[in-house]
């Protein structure tokens, strides 16, 4: 067996070195490549064959375990094949037939064994198709490790190993670190500590209450397209980190993990939407709804942990699918809503809903796209937000099968919180859309608004179409998530593509099912029929009468319903407890021309209790240390010398 290695640092350079090594063998080349799923079975592939009928002596297998290597590695391998073709190698392409299976939860050793079998299968395929006698295994990073392992097992196979390992040991250490974590089996106390740290670290980035305070400050301040990226993508990085630790690195979950995550998720969902209802700033309102949707995602993850801890694989798969599907859905409709808010901001220069109104007449396309986003985030059929929340409720309905009495009581309570948050979200977006786009313009800025440019509209309508497609045909997305769910909880939802009428079946068709396409067609048909009946069958006689003014005959737009007045009933129900809300009314005496005043006082209790003391302590310390910047040069040198002495003492004492 010959070993040829490329060791130039950049990826493209390392593959170029591999190419040079292969061509240096002076054999005509046949190239085959395939990539693997998490189960170890080959998913797809391609092969480069010379177009002539002659048999070639040397074949090349490119090893790229898909799902572990970066997608850029696959592109780099395609670039390698293109360079082979440009060197004069004729190409005939065929697909390597293979599919993944549901064995993603097996031990990593078994997964490596399946990779070895797949490499062996590819080598035999080359032999049958082209009659090659020698095979070169080309691998990058983990692919190089697999190629080395296979070559070590088959020293008499006539192999030429072209390995492209990383120049240093960092990547290998990284892979071994994850393997070490998975095999460590931490104690209950250590696992609880890790769980708490992950919830604190990843939860603060995701926006879990009470670590959410940065979201409503950062999202409105950023440009709208950056706000969409922050809400739709950046917060999901923290969700990914939580999933990776909870379901992969920490091993089998304990029974109480799901309870902690469920409580945090339920509180986050309700608090996020209540905060949003109190807002006048349109982008700040959307930021708080990010908090709410993160809570919904963590409810799904908590359910999956609870079911997995009790060896209920199918309900765990349902809950995990609901959480992951909501991750995808939220990234779509929240991006749409932030793009719509950005279009309004560019057209009017205002984010305050109290200064908007009537924009549906001046920005009709933006209003329509924003309305689709409002319906989607309100979890109303037939759009995508409904499907993922409906799947979460279906997982909640399975909770009576849990053996733990704590979970039997907790999960229905969290389900009630989820239902409350869904209802309040619908009310909140009735307010957001109605105050912003309906009624009359409240300010000259809203009066002079114009429709946004066609590129911005194209982006919004693209996301709106995705909301519709994911809501009408959710089975496609659920099946696409199945390999990931299988690798996390050991099972998957039933295959949805084979269900009649494009319905989705969470567990069993006799239990529950949903057909978004039929719902959409029914709504379309009933709406069209109602419009036809109104326009064709109603009286066409012209009647004149005074317009209904809601009890405000003054034509001044300021007398319209405002965001504050819309939220007043909800504020009076929840605000006294959640926000310590107080209303102060000032009525002038009879005969006075002074205006009446209503002042609403709201307090963020979490901010006041947790962050105001920290800010005060930081301010106090800064004030006390402020005099250090006015020291003389000799005093600064003395401080540096004292710090150096202390560090040396620490190093001397340290065991």
XYZ file of C-alpha atoms in Angstrom:
655
model
C 0.000 0.000 0.000
C 1.354 3.424 -0.973
C 0.630 6.532 1.093
C 0.586 9.925 -0.603
C -0.240 12.973 1.521
C -1.071 16.572 0.688
C -0.317 18.885 3.589
C -0.706 22.448 2.270
C -2.845 24.388 4.823
C -5.768 25.783 2.751
C -8.449 23.303 1.772
C -8.196 23.985 -1.947
C -4.402 23.692 -1.781
C -4.622 20.388 0.072
C -6.984 19.007 -2.559
C -4.666 20.283 -5.259
C -1.863 18.364 -3.577
C -4.089 15.273 -3.578
C -4.825 15.784 -7.252
C -1.136 16.092 -8.047
C -0.441 12.941 -6.037
C -3.105 10.986 -7.931
C -1.925 12.204 -11.313
C 1.658 11.473 -10.342
C 0.799 7.754 -10.290
C 0.680 8.039 -14.078
C -2.496 5.956 -14.301
C -5.657 6.940 -16.164
C -8.139 7.972 -13.488
C -11.672 6.938 -12.600
C -13.264 9.087 -9.885
C -16.104 8.055 -7.589
C -17.539 10.063 -4.715
C -20.320 9.529 -2.210
C -21.378 11.177 1.009
C -22.962 9.638 4.072
C -25.853 10.383 6.399
C -25.581 10.145 10.165
C -26.567 6.499 9.939
C -23.459 5.686 7.951
C -25.276 4.583 4.790
C -24.360 6.403 1.561
C -27.010 8.959 0.585
C -25.974 9.980 -2.891
C -22.948 10.159 -5.098
C -21.427 10.539 -8.476
C -18.695 8.877 -10.487
C -16.388 10.136 -13.221
C -15.579 7.451 -15.813
C -13.559 7.748 -18.999
C -15.823 7.662 -22.000
C -13.827 4.963 -23.803
C -14.478 1.247 -23.475
C -11.003 0.386 -22.189
C -10.463 -0.713 -18.605
C -8.435 1.561 -16.362
C -5.988 0.553 -13.682
C -6.554 3.140 -10.967
C -9.742 4.475 -9.390
C -10.257 7.269 -6.887
C -12.788 7.283 -4.048
C -13.442 10.631 -2.394
C -14.508 10.154 1.227
C -16.775 12.892 2.560
C -19.050 11.883 5.468
C -21.987 14.225 4.923
C -23.480 15.622 8.126
C -20.083 15.780 9.839
C -17.948 17.488 7.208
C -18.837 20.963 6.003
C -20.818 21.389 2.800
C -17.827 23.294 1.433
C -15.870 20.019 1.488
C -18.311 18.514 -0.989
C -17.917 21.580 -3.210
C -14.143 21.246 -2.939
C -14.371 17.618 -4.068
C -16.497 18.658 -7.028
C -13.809 21.203 -7.841
C -11.235 18.397 -7.696
C -13.288 16.352 -10.182
C -13.620 19.369 -12.467
C -9.866 19.803 -12.445
C -9.483 16.141 -13.382
C -11.823 16.707 -16.291
C -9.869 19.758 -17.412
C -6.748 17.595 -17.404
C -8.284 15.658 -20.276
C -10.108 12.883 -18.420
C -13.430 12.129 -20.206
C -16.378 11.982 -17.801
C -19.413 9.717 -17.627
C -21.690 10.350 -14.642
C -23.923 7.992 -12.732
C -25.625 8.086 -9.329
C -24.484 5.931 -6.482
C -27.683 4.300 -5.233
C -28.174 4.313 -1.465
C -30.449 5.693 1.190
C -30.147 6.514 4.869
C -31.825 4.533 7.579
C -33.067 5.243 11.105
C -30.114 3.826 12.999
C -28.622 7.220 13.816
C -28.708 6.600 17.526
C -26.267 3.719 17.452
C -22.870 4.071 19.021
C -20.254 5.917 17.007
C -18.200 2.736 16.659
C -21.076 1.082 14.807
C -21.437 4.178 12.646
C -17.758 3.978 11.692
C -18.220 0.304 10.857
C -21.016 1.201 8.448
C -18.781 3.847 6.884
C -16.127 1.177 6.377
C -18.699 -1.059 4.714
C -19.766 1.803 2.472
C -16.190 2.470 1.377
C -15.764 -1.229 0.639
C -18.990 -1.185 -1.355
C -17.788 1.813 -3.375
C -14.493 0.086 -4.162
C -16.331 -3.006 -5.406
C -18.616 -0.761 -7.465
C -15.554 0.713 -9.172
C -14.212 -2.738 -9.839
C -17.455 -3.945 -11.400
C -18.003 -0.842 -13.525
C -14.499 -0.040 -14.731
C -12.352 -3.021 -13.775
C -9.880 -0.992 -11.746
C -7.146 -2.890 -9.990
C -5.921 -0.156 -7.666
C -7.976 2.351 -5.718
C -6.879 5.683 -4.272
C -8.821 6.836 -1.192
C -8.892 10.622 -1.014
C -10.169 12.174 2.214
C -10.211 15.552 3.873
C -10.362 15.968 7.666
C -12.625 13.183 8.988
C -12.670 11.636 5.525
C -8.882 11.358 5.729
C -9.159 9.606 9.102
C -11.678 7.145 7.661
C -9.469 6.545 4.626
C -6.494 5.855 6.890
C -8.535 3.484 9.044
C -9.803 1.593 6.007
C -6.322 1.344 4.494
C -4.965 0.025 7.808
C -7.590 -2.726 7.807
C -6.942 -3.757 4.187
C -3.154 -3.720 3.679
C -3.379 -6.175 0.764
C -6.209 -4.420 -1.037
C -3.852 -2.688 -3.495
C -4.742 0.708 -2.051
C -3.152 4.043 -2.730
C -4.053 6.264 0.208
C -4.172 9.959 -0.696
C -4.950 11.530 2.684
C -5.393 15.283 3.135
C -5.364 15.700 6.919
C -5.377 19.095 8.643
C -1.915 20.578 9.095
C -2.278 20.621 12.874
C -3.933 18.455 15.488
C -6.686 20.924 16.334
C -9.353 19.259 14.197
C -8.545 15.783 15.497
C -8.622 17.087 19.077
C -11.972 18.684 18.326
C -13.419 15.406 17.078
C -11.992 13.478 19.996
C -13.328 16.070 22.455
C -16.898 15.445 21.326
C -16.360 11.693 21.440
C -14.962 12.055 24.959
C -18.002 14.071 26.041
C -20.388 11.465 24.685
C -18.515 8.643 26.413
C -17.981 10.446 29.732
C -21.357 9.533 31.337
C -21.356 12.459 33.797
C -22.779 12.073 37.265
C -26.214 13.442 38.092
C -24.762 16.468 39.837
C -22.380 17.303 36.999
C -25.138 16.819 34.414
C -27.388 19.172 36.393
C -24.584 21.758 36.483
C -24.047 21.471 32.724
C -27.789 21.741 32.113
C -27.963 24.908 34.197
C -24.943 26.459 32.498
C -26.300 25.687 29.034
C -29.679 27.152 29.916
C -27.924 30.239 31.254
C -25.482 30.648 28.365
C -27.505 29.519 25.374
C -30.713 30.754 26.985
C -29.376 34.284 27.281
C -28.503 34.289 23.575
C -31.840 32.753 22.603
C -33.868 35.093 24.810
C -35.296 32.884 27.554
C -36.994 34.862 30.328
C -35.405 36.318 32.500
C -32.323 36.523 30.239
C -34.190 38.189 27.397
C -33.552 41.860 28.120
C -31.018 42.406 25.339
C -33.410 41.416 22.523
C -35.826 44.387 22.718
C -32.824 46.701 22.961
C -30.761 45.245 20.095
C -33.388 44.303 17.514
C -35.011 47.747 17.111
C -31.620 49.471 16.973
C -30.308 47.334 14.099
C -31.246 47.850 10.437
C -34.365 45.869 9.620
C -32.636 43.249 7.473
C -30.092 42.735 10.270
C -32.957 42.482 12.769
C -34.437 39.727 10.593
C -31.095 37.913 10.627
C -30.723 38.324 14.388
C -34.225 37.087 15.152
C -34.540 34.440 12.473
C -31.038 32.972 12.531
C -28.813 34.221 15.353
C -31.127 33.218 18.190
C -31.458 29.760 16.598
C -27.730 29.212 16.993
C -28.358 29.160 20.742
C -31.241 26.730 20.208
C -28.881 24.483 18.255
C -26.369 24.616 21.093
C -29.049 23.600 23.564
C -30.166 20.710 21.368
C -26.612 19.496 20.832
C -25.921 19.366 24.566
C -29.326 18.124 25.766
C -29.778 15.311 23.258
C -26.231 14.399 22.262
C -23.343 15.312 24.537
C -24.993 14.817 27.949
C -26.224 11.329 27.232
C -29.543 9.965 28.453
C -31.637 12.709 30.104
C -32.940 12.537 33.640
C -36.669 12.679 34.310
C -36.570 16.227 35.689
C -34.686 17.881 32.812
C -37.838 18.163 30.773
C -39.672 19.771 33.688
C -37.100 22.576 33.978
C -37.102 23.280 30.244
C -40.918 23.121 30.097
C -41.324 25.641 32.921
C -38.854 28.050 31.345
C -40.466 27.626 27.927
C -43.999 28.208 29.183
C -43.059 31.312 31.186
C -41.022 32.681 28.276
C -43.889 32.224 25.802
C -46.477 34.025 27.946
C -44.184 36.771 29.200
C -42.889 37.474 25.710
C -46.348 38.047 24.245
C -47.482 40.124 27.249
C -44.440 42.358 26.863
C -45.206 42.647 23.143
C -48.799 43.724 23.776
C -47.614 46.706 25.799
C -45.346 48.063 23.048
C -45.880 51.002 20.685
C -42.621 50.512 18.779
C -43.301 48.112 15.897
C -39.800 46.586 15.826
C -39.677 46.318 19.614
C -42.995 44.478 19.469
C -41.505 42.011 16.977
C -38.443 41.574 19.198
C -40.623 40.551 22.139
C -42.432 38.093 19.891
C -39.072 36.493 19.232
C -38.946 35.848 22.977
C -42.419 34.294 22.807
C -41.508 31.977 19.936
C -38.285 30.915 21.626
C -40.509 29.868 24.529
C -42.654 27.786 22.171
C -39.525 26.094 20.796
C -38.278 25.270 24.290
C -41.685 23.840 25.194
C -41.218 21.370 22.345
C -37.681 20.574 23.460
C -38.836 20.086 27.057
C -41.523 17.674 25.921
C -38.976 15.757 23.837
C -36.660 15.490 26.849
C -39.508 14.295 29.072
C -40.633 11.635 26.615
C -37.091 10.496 25.882
C -36.291 10.171 29.585
C -39.278 7.815 29.888
C -38.373 5.752 26.783
C -41.306 7.048 24.739
C -39.515 7.388 21.423
C -42.448 8.197 19.116
C -43.899 11.030 21.256
C -40.350 12.334 21.709
C -39.949 12.368 17.936
C -43.250 14.253 17.610
C -42.191 16.903 20.133
C -38.704 17.273 18.654
C -40.167 17.603 15.152
C -42.569 20.275 16.390
C -39.693 22.236 17.970
C -37.422 21.994 14.930
C -40.263 22.800 12.541
C -41.088 25.878 14.613
C -37.437 26.922 14.437
C -37.768 26.886 10.658
C -41.184 28.535 10.617
C -40.196 31.321 12.973
C -37.151 32.167 10.884
C -39.460 32.583 7.869
C -42.366 34.619 9.199
C -40.233 36.729 11.534
C -37.950 37.662 8.635
C -41.051 38.619 6.650
C -42.368 40.775 9.491
C -39.061 42.555 10.062
C -38.782 43.231 6.332
C -42.298 44.682 6.437
C -41.434 46.815 9.457
C -38.335 48.013 7.627
C -40.413 48.988 4.597
C -42.726 51.000 6.855
C -39.747 52.632 8.563
C -38.150 53.580 5.238
C -41.419 54.986 3.911
C -42.426 56.988 6.984
C -39.336 57.339 9.167
C -41.441 56.112 12.099
C -41.510 52.946 14.205
C -44.110 54.261 16.654
C -47.477 52.789 15.729
C -49.236 55.779 17.318
C -47.822 57.909 14.468
C -48.802 55.577 11.637
C -52.129 54.404 10.235
C -53.797 54.229 6.844
C -50.754 52.678 5.185
C -52.822 50.013 3.444
C -53.908 52.698 0.946
C -50.362 53.909 0.310
C -48.425 50.628 0.650
C -50.925 47.932 -0.378
C -48.359 45.280 -1.351
C -46.389 45.717 1.859
C -49.651 45.575 3.820
C -50.642 42.287 2.156
C -47.249 40.669 2.784
C -47.218 41.923 6.384
C -50.734 40.536 6.870
C -49.540 37.082 5.784
C -46.747 37.291 8.346
C -49.249 38.343 11.023
C -51.487 35.370 10.251
C -48.522 32.988 10.259
C -47.103 34.163 13.585
C -50.601 34.111 15.110
C -50.698 30.343 14.430
C -53.762 30.516 12.213
C -54.377 28.000 9.418
C -53.475 27.427 6.671
C -50.031 28.980 7.200
C -46.925 27.406 8.685
C -47.097 28.796 12.221
C -50.267 26.814 12.859
C -48.715 23.485 11.877
C -45.755 23.567 14.257
C -47.864 24.774 17.187
C -50.515 22.164 16.374
C -47.832 19.472 16.461
C -46.719 20.798 19.853
C -50.294 20.518 21.144
C -50.483 16.973 19.767
C -47.373 16.115 21.780
C -48.977 17.669 24.864
C -52.047 15.477 24.372
C -49.825 12.379 24.647
C -48.557 13.473 28.074
C -51.111 11.400 30.091
C -49.057 8.361 29.084
C -46.070 9.684 31.051
C -45.442 7.707 34.253
C -44.294 10.712 36.303
C -47.093 12.464 38.202
C -45.138 15.687 38.190
C -45.139 15.691 34.408
C -48.782 14.620 34.299
C -49.691 17.851 36.104
C -47.045 20.114 34.609
C -47.493 19.384 30.917
C -51.221 20.314 30.809
C -50.397 23.523 32.685
C -47.731 24.352 30.121
C -50.257 23.506 27.407
C -52.621 26.082 28.903
C -49.804 28.647 28.860
C -49.124 27.785 25.217
C -52.805 28.239 24.337
C -52.869 31.557 26.193
C -49.781 32.782 24.367
C -51.299 31.804 21.002
C -54.501 33.736 21.749
C -52.603 36.782 22.985
C -50.318 36.664 19.932
C -53.357 36.831 17.660
C -54.658 39.841 19.612
C -51.239 41.482 19.467
C -50.991 41.233 15.698
C -54.531 42.428 15.210
C -53.292 45.494 17.060
C -50.021 45.705 15.097
C -51.658 45.410 11.688
C -54.749 47.430 12.507
C -52.992 50.403 14.100
C -50.218 50.479 11.483
C -52.077 49.855 8.233
C -55.771 50.498 8.830
C -57.703 53.618 9.745
C -56.501 57.080 8.792
C -52.997 58.492 8.738
C -52.204 59.990 12.120
C -49.216 62.085 11.048
C -47.978 63.813 7.864
C -45.210 61.186 7.669
C -47.817 58.424 7.325
C -49.841 60.589 4.931
C -46.869 60.946 2.586
C -45.757 57.292 2.617
C -45.093 55.524 -0.675
C -44.750 51.855 -1.599
C -41.306 50.321 -1.159
C -39.103 49.193 -4.045
C -39.747 46.036 -6.035
C -36.684 44.205 -4.675
C -37.891 44.602 -1.096
C -41.349 43.465 -2.166
C -39.843 40.432 -3.905
C -38.042 39.436 -0.697
C -41.231 39.824 1.359
C -43.374 37.868 -1.082
C -40.752 35.122 -1.224
C -41.036 34.632 2.533
C -44.832 34.917 2.302
C -44.850 32.127 -0.286
C -42.676 29.987 2.002
C -45.160 30.557 4.832
C -47.935 29.269 2.591
C -45.997 26.311 1.186
C -44.813 25.152 4.625
C -48.376 25.464 5.931
C -50.114 23.767 3.005
C -47.518 21.028 2.412
C -45.937 20.483 5.839
C -45.313 16.780 5.242
C -42.401 17.593 2.952
C -40.660 19.554 5.688
C -41.497 17.018 8.398
C -39.944 14.201 6.369
C -36.906 16.374 5.681
C -36.435 16.799 9.437
C -36.794 13.069 10.105
C -33.065 12.140 9.902
C -32.182 14.890 12.362
C -34.969 13.879 14.736
C -33.909 10.241 14.499
C -30.350 11.117 15.445
C -31.637 13.039 18.487
C -34.336 10.806 19.995
C -33.976 7.469 18.225
C -37.254 7.539 16.296
C -39.164 9.666 13.819
C -42.707 10.624 12.999
C -44.507 8.391 10.506
C -43.580 9.032 6.887
C -45.885 11.797 5.691
C -45.358 11.653 1.929
C -47.393 8.476 1.638
C -50.442 9.818 3.492
C -53.492 10.365 1.299
C -54.497 13.882 0.281
C -51.164 15.268 1.518
C -52.350 15.128 5.134
C -49.988 14.905 8.093
C -50.396 12.279 10.792
C -48.501 12.923 14.049
C -48.870 9.442 15.518
C -51.770 7.512 13.977
C -54.429 8.544 11.479
C -57.154 7.254 13.769
C -55.961 9.616 16.488
C -55.493 12.941 14.675
C -54.539 14.345 11.296
C -54.382 17.687 9.554
C -54.612 18.620 5.892
C -53.388 22.122 5.201
C -54.120 21.881 1.497
C -57.804 21.080 2.053
C -58.080 23.864 4.628
C -56.541 26.313 2.175
C -58.808 25.217 -0.674
C -61.868 25.397 1.577
C -60.974 28.901 2.740
C -60.302 29.977 -0.834
C -63.584 28.520 -2.092
C -65.697 29.857 0.780
C -64.146 33.309 0.512
C -64.714 33.417 -3.236
C -68.294 32.223 -2.800
C -68.980 34.845 -0.127
C -67.508 37.590 -2.320
C -69.610 36.406 -5.277
C -72.768 36.358 -3.165
C -72.119 39.842 -1.790
C -71.387 41.371 -5.175
C -74.039 39.508 -7.202
C -76.929 38.899 -4.846
C -76.863 41.956 -2.596
C -78.796 45.071 -3.494
C -76.921 47.408 -5.793
C -78.971 50.441 -4.838
C -76.924 53.402 -3.699
C -77.631 54.399 -0.112
C -76.120 57.359 1.663
C -75.786 57.777 5.400
C -73.404 58.980 8.082
C -70.354 56.808 8.576
C -70.089 54.935 11.841
C -67.654 56.928 13.940
C -67.297 54.605 16.956
C -68.660 57.363 19.165
C -66.016 59.893 18.090
C -67.639 62.418 15.755
C -64.502 64.556 15.669
C -62.805 64.009 12.262
C -59.367 64.413 13.836
C -57.316 61.218 13.256
C -56.072 61.443 16.855
C -59.505 60.264 18.020
C -58.956 56.842 16.430
C -58.216 53.719 18.380
C -54.563 53.712 19.433
C -52.134 50.981 20.377
C -52.528 51.913 24.047
C -56.321 51.838 23.955
C -56.263 48.491 22.124
C -54.056 46.939 24.811
C -55.936 48.518 27.723
C -58.262 45.546 28.534
C -55.338 43.102 28.543
C -53.224 45.539 30.534
C -55.913 45.811 33.180
C -56.218 42.017 33.438
C -52.518 41.106 33.543
C -50.705 44.385 34.037
C -51.267 44.854 37.752
C -49.419 41.608 38.475
C -46.932 41.326 35.600
C -46.034 44.993 35.065
C -47.280 46.649 38.270
C -49.322 48.883 35.967
C -50.914 52.063 37.298
C -53.261 54.454 35.526
C -53.377 58.082 36.630
C -56.253 60.159 35.274
C -56.422 63.951 35.525
C -59.821 65.485 34.837
C -60.046 69.301 34.778
C -62.787 70.937 36.870
C -66.032 71.991 35.150
C -65.572 75.068 33.020
C -61.809 74.640 32.701
C -60.258 74.551 29.233
C -57.309 72.445 30.384
C -57.076 69.049 28.655
C -57.769 65.798 30.471
C -54.754 63.528 30.871
C -54.323 59.785 31.289
C -50.888 58.581 32.324
C -50.091 54.847 32.280
C -47.155 53.676 34.385
C -45.592 50.298 33.597
C -42.639 48.605 35.304
C -40.472 45.790 33.961
C -40.187 43.796 37.174
C -37.433 41.538 35.843
C -35.344 44.516 34.793
C -35.914 46.267 38.104
C -35.164 43.171 40.187
C -32.163 41.712 38.341
C -30.503 44.233 36.094
C -30.953 47.590 37.808
C -28.909 46.431 40.854
C -26.176 45.095 38.542
C -26.129 48.357 36.585
C -25.984 50.319 39.852
C -23.082 48.195 41.118
C -21.172 48.662 37.850
C -21.793 52.404 37.993
C -20.659 52.562 41.614
C -17.455 50.635 40.848
C -16.768 52.801 37.795
C -17.137 55.969 39.839
C -14.775 54.673 42.495
C -12.169 53.484 39.987
C -12.427 56.546 37.804
C -9.552 58.275 39.604
C -7.134 55.602 38.315
C -7.014 57.302 34.925
C -5.537 60.413 36.529
C -2.501 58.663 38.107
C 1.028 59.783 37.321
C 3.409 57.692 35.240
C 5.270 56.524 38.356
C 2.032 55.417 39.971
C 1.090 53.469 36.810
C 4.485 51.748 36.790
C 4.048 50.887 40.460
C 0.692 49.270 39.713
C 2.185 47.235 36.863
C 5.079 46.107 39.076
C 2.699 45.114 41.894
C 0.526 43.127 39.449
C 3.614 41.335 38.105
C 4.745 40.407 41.609
C 1.291 39.062 42.472
C 1.199 36.943 39.296
C 4.629 35.482 40.034
C 3.546 34.645 43.587
C 0.445 32.897 42.248
C 2.562 30.845 39.831
C 4.966 29.928 42.618
C 2.218 28.850 44.992
C 0.075 27.097 42.361
C 0.442 23.314 42.746
